[in-house]
Every structure is written in C-alpha cells, then in structure tokens.
mmCIF file of C-alpha atoms and ligand atoms in Angstrom:
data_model
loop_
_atom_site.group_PDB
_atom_site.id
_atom_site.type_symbol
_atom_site.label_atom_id
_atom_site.label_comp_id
_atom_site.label_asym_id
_atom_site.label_seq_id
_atom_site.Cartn_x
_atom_site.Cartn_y
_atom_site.Cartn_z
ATOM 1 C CA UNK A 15 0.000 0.000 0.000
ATOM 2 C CA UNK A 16 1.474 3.488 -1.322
ATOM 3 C CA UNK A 17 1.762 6.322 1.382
ATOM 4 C CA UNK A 18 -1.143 8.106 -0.124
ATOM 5 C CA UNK A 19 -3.533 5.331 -0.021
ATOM 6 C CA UNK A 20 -2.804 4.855 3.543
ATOM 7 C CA UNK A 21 -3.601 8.515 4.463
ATOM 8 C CA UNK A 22 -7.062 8.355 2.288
ATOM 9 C CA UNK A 23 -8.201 5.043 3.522
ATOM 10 C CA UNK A 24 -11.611 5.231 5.234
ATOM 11 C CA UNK A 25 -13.409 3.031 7.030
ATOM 12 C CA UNK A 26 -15.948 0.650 5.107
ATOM 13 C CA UNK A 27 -19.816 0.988 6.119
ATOM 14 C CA UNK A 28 -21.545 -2.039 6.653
ATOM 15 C CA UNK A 29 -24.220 -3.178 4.052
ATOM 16 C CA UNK A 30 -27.341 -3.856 6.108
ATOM 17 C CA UNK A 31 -31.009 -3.004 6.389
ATOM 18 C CA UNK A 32 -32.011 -0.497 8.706
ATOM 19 C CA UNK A 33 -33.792 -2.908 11.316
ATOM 20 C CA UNK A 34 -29.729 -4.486 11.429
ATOM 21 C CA UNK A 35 -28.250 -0.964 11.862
ATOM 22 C CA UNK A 36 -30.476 0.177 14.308
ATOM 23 C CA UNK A 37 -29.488 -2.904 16.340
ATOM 24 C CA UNK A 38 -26.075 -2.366 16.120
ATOM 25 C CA UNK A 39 -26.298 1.332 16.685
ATOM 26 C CA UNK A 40 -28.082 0.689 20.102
ATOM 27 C CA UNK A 41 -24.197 -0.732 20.655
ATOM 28 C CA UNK A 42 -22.848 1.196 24.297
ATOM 29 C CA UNK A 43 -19.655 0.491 23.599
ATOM 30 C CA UNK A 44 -18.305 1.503 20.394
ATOM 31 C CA UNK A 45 -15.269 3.194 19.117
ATOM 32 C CA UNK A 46 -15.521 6.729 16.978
ATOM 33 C CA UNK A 47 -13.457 7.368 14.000
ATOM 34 C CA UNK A 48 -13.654 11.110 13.373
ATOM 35 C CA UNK A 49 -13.291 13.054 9.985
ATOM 36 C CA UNK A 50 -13.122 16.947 9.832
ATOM 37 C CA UNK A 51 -10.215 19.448 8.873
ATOM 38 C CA UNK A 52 -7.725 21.176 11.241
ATOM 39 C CA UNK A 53 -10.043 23.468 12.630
ATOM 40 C CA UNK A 54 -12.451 23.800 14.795
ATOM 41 C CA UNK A 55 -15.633 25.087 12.267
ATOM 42 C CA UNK A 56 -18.900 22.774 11.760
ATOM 43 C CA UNK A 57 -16.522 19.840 13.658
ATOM 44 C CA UNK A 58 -16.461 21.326 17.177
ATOM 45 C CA UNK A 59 -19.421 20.254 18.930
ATOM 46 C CA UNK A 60 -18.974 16.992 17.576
ATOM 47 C CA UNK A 61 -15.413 16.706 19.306
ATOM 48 C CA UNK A 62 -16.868 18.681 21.961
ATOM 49 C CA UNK A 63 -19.271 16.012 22.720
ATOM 50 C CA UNK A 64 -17.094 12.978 22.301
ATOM 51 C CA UNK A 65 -14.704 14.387 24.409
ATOM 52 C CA UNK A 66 -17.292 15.096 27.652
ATOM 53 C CA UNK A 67 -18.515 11.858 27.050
ATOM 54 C CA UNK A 68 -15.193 10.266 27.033
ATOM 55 C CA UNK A 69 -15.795 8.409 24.669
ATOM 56 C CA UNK A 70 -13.145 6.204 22.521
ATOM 57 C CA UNK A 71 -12.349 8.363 19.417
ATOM 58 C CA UNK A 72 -9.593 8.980 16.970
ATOM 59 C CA UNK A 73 -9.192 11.786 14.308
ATOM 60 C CA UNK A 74 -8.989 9.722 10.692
ATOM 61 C CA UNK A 75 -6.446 11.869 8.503
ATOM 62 C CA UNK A 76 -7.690 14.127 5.876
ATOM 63 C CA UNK A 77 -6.501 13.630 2.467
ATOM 64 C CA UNK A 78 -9.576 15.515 0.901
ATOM 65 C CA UNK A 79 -9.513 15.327 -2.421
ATOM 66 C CA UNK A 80 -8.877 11.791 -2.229
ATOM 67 C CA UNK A 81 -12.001 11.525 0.245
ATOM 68 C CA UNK A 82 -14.458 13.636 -0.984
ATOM 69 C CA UNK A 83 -16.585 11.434 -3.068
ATOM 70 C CA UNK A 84 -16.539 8.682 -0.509
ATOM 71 C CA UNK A 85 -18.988 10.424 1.757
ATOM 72 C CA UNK A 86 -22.349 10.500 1.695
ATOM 73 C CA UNK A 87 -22.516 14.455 0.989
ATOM 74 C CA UNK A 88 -19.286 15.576 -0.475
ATOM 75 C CA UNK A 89 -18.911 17.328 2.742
ATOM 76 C CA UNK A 90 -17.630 17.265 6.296
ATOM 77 C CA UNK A 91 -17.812 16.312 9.320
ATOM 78 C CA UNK A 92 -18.328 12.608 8.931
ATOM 79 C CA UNK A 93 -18.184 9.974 11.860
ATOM 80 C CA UNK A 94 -17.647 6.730 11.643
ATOM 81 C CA UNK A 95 -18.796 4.483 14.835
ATOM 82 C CA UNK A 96 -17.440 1.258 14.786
ATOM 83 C CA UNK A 97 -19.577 -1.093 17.218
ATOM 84 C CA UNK A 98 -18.549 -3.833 19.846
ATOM 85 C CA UNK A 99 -19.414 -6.210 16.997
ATOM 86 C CA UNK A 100 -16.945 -4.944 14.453
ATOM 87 C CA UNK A 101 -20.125 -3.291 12.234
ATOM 88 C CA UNK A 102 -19.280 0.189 10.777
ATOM 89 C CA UNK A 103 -21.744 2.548 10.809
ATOM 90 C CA UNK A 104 -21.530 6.144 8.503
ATOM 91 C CA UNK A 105 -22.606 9.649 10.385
ATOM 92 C CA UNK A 106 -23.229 12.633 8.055
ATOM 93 C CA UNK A 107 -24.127 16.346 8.118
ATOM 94 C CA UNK A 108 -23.043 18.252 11.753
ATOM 95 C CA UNK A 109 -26.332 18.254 13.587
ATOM 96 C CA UNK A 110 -27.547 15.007 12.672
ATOM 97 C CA UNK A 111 -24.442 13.458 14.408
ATOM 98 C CA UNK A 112 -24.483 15.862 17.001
ATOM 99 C CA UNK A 113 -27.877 14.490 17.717
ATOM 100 C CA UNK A 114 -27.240 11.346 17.237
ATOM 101 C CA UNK A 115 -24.307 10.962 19.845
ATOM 102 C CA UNK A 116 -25.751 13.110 22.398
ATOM 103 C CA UNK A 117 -28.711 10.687 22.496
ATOM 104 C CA UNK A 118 -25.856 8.010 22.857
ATOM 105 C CA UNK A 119 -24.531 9.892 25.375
ATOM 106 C CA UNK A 120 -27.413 11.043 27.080
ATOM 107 C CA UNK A 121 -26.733 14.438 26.371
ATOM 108 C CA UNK A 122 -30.129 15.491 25.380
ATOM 109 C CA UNK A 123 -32.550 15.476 27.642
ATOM 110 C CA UNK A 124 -34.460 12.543 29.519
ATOM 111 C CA UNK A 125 -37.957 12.851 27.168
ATOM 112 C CA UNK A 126 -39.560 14.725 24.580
ATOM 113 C CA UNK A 127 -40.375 17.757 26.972
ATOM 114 C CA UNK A 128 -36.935 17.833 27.348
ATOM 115 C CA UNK A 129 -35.353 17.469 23.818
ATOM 116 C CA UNK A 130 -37.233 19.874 22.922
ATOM 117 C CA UNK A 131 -36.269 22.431 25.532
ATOM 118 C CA UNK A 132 -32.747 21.334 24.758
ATOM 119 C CA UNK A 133 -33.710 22.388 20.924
ATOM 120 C CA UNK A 134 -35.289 25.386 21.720
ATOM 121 C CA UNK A 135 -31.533 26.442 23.109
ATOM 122 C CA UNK A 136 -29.929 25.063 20.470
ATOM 123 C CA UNK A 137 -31.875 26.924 18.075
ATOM 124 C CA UNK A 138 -31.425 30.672 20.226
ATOM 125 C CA UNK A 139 -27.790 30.064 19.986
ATOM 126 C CA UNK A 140 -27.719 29.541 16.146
ATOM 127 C CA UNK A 141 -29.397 33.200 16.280
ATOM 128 C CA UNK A 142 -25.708 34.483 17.402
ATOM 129 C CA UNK A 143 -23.655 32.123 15.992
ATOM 130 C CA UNK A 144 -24.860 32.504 12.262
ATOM 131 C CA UNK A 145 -24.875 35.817 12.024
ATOM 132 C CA UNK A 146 -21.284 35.681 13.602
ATOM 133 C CA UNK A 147 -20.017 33.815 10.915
ATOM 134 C CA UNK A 148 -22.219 35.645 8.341
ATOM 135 C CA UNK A 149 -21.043 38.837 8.878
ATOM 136 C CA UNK A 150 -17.767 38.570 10.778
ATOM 137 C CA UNK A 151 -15.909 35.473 10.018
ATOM 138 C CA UNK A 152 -17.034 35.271 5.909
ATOM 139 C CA UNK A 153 -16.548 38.950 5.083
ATOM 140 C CA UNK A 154 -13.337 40.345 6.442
ATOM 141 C CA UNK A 155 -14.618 43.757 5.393
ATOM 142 C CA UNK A 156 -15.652 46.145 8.631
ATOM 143 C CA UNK A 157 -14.900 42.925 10.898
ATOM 144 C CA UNK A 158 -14.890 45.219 13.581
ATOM 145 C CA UNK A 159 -17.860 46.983 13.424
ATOM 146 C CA UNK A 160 -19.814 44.331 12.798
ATOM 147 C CA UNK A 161 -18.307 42.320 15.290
ATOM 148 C CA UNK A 162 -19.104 45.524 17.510
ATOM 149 C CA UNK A 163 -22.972 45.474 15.788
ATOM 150 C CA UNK A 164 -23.527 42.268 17.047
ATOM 151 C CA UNK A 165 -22.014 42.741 20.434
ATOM 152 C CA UNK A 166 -24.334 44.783 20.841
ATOM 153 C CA UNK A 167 -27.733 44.454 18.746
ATOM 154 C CA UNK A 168 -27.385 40.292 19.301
ATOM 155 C CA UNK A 169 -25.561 39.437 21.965
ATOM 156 C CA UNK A 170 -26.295 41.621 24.746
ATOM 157 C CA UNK A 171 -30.592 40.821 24.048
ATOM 158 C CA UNK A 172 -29.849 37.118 23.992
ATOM 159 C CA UNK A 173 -27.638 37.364 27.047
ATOM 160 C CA UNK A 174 -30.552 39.116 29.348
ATOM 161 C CA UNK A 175 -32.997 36.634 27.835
ATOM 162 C CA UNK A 176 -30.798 33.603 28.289
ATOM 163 C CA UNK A 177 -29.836 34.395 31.647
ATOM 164 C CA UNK A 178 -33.707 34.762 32.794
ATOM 165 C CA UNK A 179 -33.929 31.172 31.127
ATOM 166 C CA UNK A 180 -30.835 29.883 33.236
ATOM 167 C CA UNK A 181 -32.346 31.627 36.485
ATOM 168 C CA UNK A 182 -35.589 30.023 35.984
ATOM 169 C CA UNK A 183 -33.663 26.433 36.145
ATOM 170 C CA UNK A 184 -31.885 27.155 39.283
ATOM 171 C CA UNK A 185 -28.781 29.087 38.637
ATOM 172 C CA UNK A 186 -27.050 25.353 38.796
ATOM 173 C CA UNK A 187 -24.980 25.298 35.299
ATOM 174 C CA UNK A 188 -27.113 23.384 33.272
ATOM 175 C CA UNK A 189 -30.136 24.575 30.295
ATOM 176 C CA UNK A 190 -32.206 21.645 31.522
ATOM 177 C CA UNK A 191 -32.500 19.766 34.476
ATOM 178 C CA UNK A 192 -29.524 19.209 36.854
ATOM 179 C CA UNK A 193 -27.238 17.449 33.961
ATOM 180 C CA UNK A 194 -24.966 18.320 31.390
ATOM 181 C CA UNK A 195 -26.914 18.791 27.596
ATOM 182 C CA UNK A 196 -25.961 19.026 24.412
ATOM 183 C CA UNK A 197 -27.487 22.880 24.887
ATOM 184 C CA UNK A 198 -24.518 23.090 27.681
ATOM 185 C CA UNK A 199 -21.798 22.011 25.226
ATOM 186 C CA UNK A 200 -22.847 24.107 22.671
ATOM 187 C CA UNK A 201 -22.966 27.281 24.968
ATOM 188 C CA UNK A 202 -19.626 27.075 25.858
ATOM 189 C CA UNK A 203 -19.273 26.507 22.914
ATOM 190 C CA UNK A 204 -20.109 29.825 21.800
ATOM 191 C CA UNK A 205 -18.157 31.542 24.358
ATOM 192 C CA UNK A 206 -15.118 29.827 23.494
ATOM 193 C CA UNK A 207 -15.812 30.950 20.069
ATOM 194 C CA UNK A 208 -16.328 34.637 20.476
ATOM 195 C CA UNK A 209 -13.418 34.993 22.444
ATOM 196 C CA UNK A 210 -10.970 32.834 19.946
ATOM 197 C CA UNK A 211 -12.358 35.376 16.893
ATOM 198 C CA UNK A 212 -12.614 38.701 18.171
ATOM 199 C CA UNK A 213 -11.470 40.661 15.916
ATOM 200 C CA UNK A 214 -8.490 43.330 16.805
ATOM 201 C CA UNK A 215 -9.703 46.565 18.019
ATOM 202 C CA UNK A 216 -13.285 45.091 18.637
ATOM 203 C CA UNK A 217 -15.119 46.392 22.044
ATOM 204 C CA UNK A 218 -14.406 43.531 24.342
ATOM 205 C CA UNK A 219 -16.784 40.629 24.183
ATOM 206 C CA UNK A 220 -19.611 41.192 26.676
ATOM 207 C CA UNK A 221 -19.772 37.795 28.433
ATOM 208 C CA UNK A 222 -18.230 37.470 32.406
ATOM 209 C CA UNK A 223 -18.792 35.701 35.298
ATOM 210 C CA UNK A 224 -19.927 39.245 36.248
ATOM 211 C CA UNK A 225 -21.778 40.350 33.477
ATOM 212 C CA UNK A 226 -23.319 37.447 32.545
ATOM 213 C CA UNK A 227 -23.274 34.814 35.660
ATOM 214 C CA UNK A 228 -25.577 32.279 34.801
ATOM 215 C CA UNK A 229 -24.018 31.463 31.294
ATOM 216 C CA UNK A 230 -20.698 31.980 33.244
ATOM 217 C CA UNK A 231 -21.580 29.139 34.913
ATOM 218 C CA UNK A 232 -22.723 26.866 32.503
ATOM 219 C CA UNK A 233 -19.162 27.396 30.378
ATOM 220 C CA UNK A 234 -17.357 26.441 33.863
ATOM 221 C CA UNK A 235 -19.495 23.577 34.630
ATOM 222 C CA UNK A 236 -18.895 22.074 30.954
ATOM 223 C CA UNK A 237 -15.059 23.519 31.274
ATOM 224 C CA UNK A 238 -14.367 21.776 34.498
ATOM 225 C CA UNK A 239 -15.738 18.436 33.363
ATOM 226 C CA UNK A 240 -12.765 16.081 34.017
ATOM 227 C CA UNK A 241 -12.790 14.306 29.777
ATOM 228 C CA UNK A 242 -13.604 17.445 28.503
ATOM 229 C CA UNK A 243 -11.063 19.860 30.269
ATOM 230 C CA UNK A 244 -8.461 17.081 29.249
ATOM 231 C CA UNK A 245 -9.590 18.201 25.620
ATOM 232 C CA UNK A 246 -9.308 21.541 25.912
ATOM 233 C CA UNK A 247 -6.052 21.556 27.070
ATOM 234 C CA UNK A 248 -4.686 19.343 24.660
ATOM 235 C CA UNK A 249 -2.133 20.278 22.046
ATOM 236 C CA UNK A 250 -4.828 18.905 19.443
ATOM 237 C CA UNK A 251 -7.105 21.688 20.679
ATOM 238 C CA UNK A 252 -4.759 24.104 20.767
ATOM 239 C CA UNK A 253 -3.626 23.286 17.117
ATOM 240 C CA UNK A 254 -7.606 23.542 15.897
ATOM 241 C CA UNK A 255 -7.891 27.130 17.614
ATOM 242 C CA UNK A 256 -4.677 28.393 15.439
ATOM 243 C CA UNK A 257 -6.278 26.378 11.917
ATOM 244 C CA UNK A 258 -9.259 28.230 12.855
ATOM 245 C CA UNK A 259 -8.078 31.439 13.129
ATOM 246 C CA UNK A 260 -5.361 31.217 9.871
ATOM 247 C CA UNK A 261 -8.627 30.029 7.931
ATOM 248 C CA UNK A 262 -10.279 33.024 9.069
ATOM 249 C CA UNK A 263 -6.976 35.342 8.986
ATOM 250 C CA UNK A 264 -6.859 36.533 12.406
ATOM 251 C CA UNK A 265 -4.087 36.800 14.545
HETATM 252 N N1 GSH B 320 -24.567 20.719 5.864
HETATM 253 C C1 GSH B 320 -23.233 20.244 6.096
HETATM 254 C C2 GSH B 320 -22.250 21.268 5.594
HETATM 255 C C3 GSH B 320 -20.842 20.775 5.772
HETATM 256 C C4 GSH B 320 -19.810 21.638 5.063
HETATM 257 O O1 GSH B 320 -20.119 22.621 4.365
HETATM 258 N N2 GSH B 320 -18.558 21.254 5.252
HETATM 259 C C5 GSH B 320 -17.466 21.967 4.672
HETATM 260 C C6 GSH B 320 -16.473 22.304 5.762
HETATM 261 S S1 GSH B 320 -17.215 23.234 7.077
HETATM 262 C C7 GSH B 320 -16.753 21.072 3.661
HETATM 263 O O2 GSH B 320 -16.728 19.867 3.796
HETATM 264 N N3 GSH B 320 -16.107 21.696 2.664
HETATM 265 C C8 GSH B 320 -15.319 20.990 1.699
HETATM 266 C C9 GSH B 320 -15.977 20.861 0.367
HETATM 267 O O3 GSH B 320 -17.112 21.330 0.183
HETATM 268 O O4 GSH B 320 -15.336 20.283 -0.532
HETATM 269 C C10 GSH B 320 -23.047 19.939 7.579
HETATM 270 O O5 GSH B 320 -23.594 20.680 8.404
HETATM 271 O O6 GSH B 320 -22.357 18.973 7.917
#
C-alpha cells in the first residue's frame, strides 16, 4: 500500500437493512473514527461532545480530495462508529451526528419535553452564531464593526434573555435539568468561540462571570468536566484554535 492510499483510507460501512443498523447502533460500547479538517468550524461540537462523554475516538487523517466522493454528501464532518461487533456505521451532516451521539450519550434530555427544551436552546444560539459567521468570520470587510454590531444588537438581548432562562432552572450550570446537555456544550461553545475570533480593536466581548453569571456558569461547569477539560487543554485543541483562526486570517 502506497503512502497516499494509507492517508485516504476510510473506514468501510456495513451493508445492512435499517432494522440491522439500528441494532447495532443501540451498541454502548463503540469506538468513533472522526473526519473533519484542522479546525475547529462545523466539527467542534462533535469533538466537543465525544470528548465530555469520554468516549473512545480517533481523528482519521484528511486527504480531501482523495475523500471527498466517498462520503455520503461531499462534505464534512463525517463519523464513523465502529460497534462492539466490528459493524461500521456512517454519520453525516453536523447536527444530525451531534444528535445522534448526544442521544448516545445522554446528552439530550431525559424525554420529549426535554429534547425539545434542549432544541429550543440550540436553536437561540444559532441566532448568534450565524450571524457571527455571516457577517464577521465570511466577510473580512468592517470585521470590527460588525463584530461591535452584534455585540451589541445580538448578543447583549440574547444574554438578558438567556440568563432569565438559566435563572428560571436554578442558577445550577445546566439549560435543563440538573445534567450536562448538548445545549450546555454548545454554549460554551459559543463563548469559546467569540473569544478565539474577536477581531483586533473590537469592544471587548460582553460575556463574564460578572456580566453574565448564569451562562458563566454553565461554560465552567462544561469547562471543568474532568474528559472534557483534558480536551481543551490538549495540544490537538490548541492546534484547531490556530487552523481556525489562519482560515479566518486573524491573529
Ligand atoms: N450541511 C453540512 C455542511 C458541511 C460543510 O459545508 N462542510 C465543509 C467544511 S465546514 C466542507 O466539507 N467543505 C469541503 C468541500 O465542500 O469540498 C453539515 O452541516 O455537515
């Protein structure tokens, strides 16, 4: 086997119906084989939740153009999750595996009242992070004034109304109930992400333990999470903050 054939080599899916697949995907103890460029990007919360769930995962390398038209969209993130009885199964497109594995991992809620109020936050903190990455991350023209703009027209509404929400649960860390969601994860989430792409000469970002305590806590309580802190201070991580910001040219 050449070099190159190594490096593109994926993992085969299994052939099977559905009724076999959903068998094997009810499998607790599988192993994660995890496709997605050096940087951080529509991969994070995926790594984000394998890692809090400490789950058994490995990056796959990427050799892209090599790859490309083995996956089911052309696109990544892709996950393969290889069960306890050696059968592959294929993950596409971000939030469907997002979903998918925190329902593994009982990241999303304990019923349908839940998921849904785990949704509902999901959804609110789309409305920041889209715009974010319409306006400031795609368009490096007047990065910092719309990077200001939404400081201050986006984030500072849905930090009064998500902090009401977080009161309303207790002030204990969490969107929903007294655990760890897949809401959590992607909250810190976005705090991690404002911070790592503020642009130069920006206002500062308007998120604190003082100014904004209950979402403070939440990012702490995922942050302090013994797999997941282990992440974030890994060299890996470090390495997919500085692809993400030379794909986005900041410094
Ligand atoms: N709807 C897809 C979009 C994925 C997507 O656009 N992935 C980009 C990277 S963030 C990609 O694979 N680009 C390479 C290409 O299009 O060839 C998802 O959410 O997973």
């Amino acid at each position: 086997m050449t070099a190159s054939t190594t490096i593109a080599s994926l993992p085969t899916p299994t052939q099977a119906d559905s009724e076999t697949l959903s068998r094997a995907a009810q499998s607790g103890d599988s192993t994660f084989k995890y496709l997605y460029f050096g940087l951080h990007g529509r991969g994070e919360l995926t790594r984000r939740i394998l890692a809090f769930a400490g789950a058994k995962w490995e990056e796959l390398p990427v050799d892209w153009p090599s790859q490309k038209e083995s996956v089911p969209f052309k696109v990544l993130p892709v996950v393969y999750e290889v069960t306890s009885d050696g059968t592959v199964i294929e993950l596409a497109e971000s939030q469907a595996i997002e979903r998918y594995l925190a329902q593994k991992f009982n990241l999303y809620g304990k019923n349908v009242y839940e998921h849904h109020k785990v949704e509902q936050y999901l959804s609110s903190i789309d409305g920041v992070l889209i715009p974010f990455g319409t306006k400031v991350l795609n368009s490096a023209e007047n990065r910092v004034e719309e990077a200001n703009k939404i400081y201050s027209n986006i984030l500072d509404k849905f930090i009064a109304i998500h902090e009401e929400h977080l009161k309303k649960n207790g002030s204990n860390g969490h969107y929903v109930g007294n655990t760890t969601t897949l809401a959590d994860l992607k909250l810190a989430l976005l705090v991690d992400r404002l911070f790592l792409l503020k642009p130069k000469g920006a206002n500062e970002v308007p998120l604190s333990a003082e100014k904004s305590p209950n979402i403070w806590k939440v990012y702490e309580t995922v942050n302090s999470a013994p797999h997941f802190a282990a992440w974030r201070n890994s060299d890996k991580y470090r390495e997919l903050d500085d692809g993400t910001k030379k794909l986005f040219k900041f410094d």
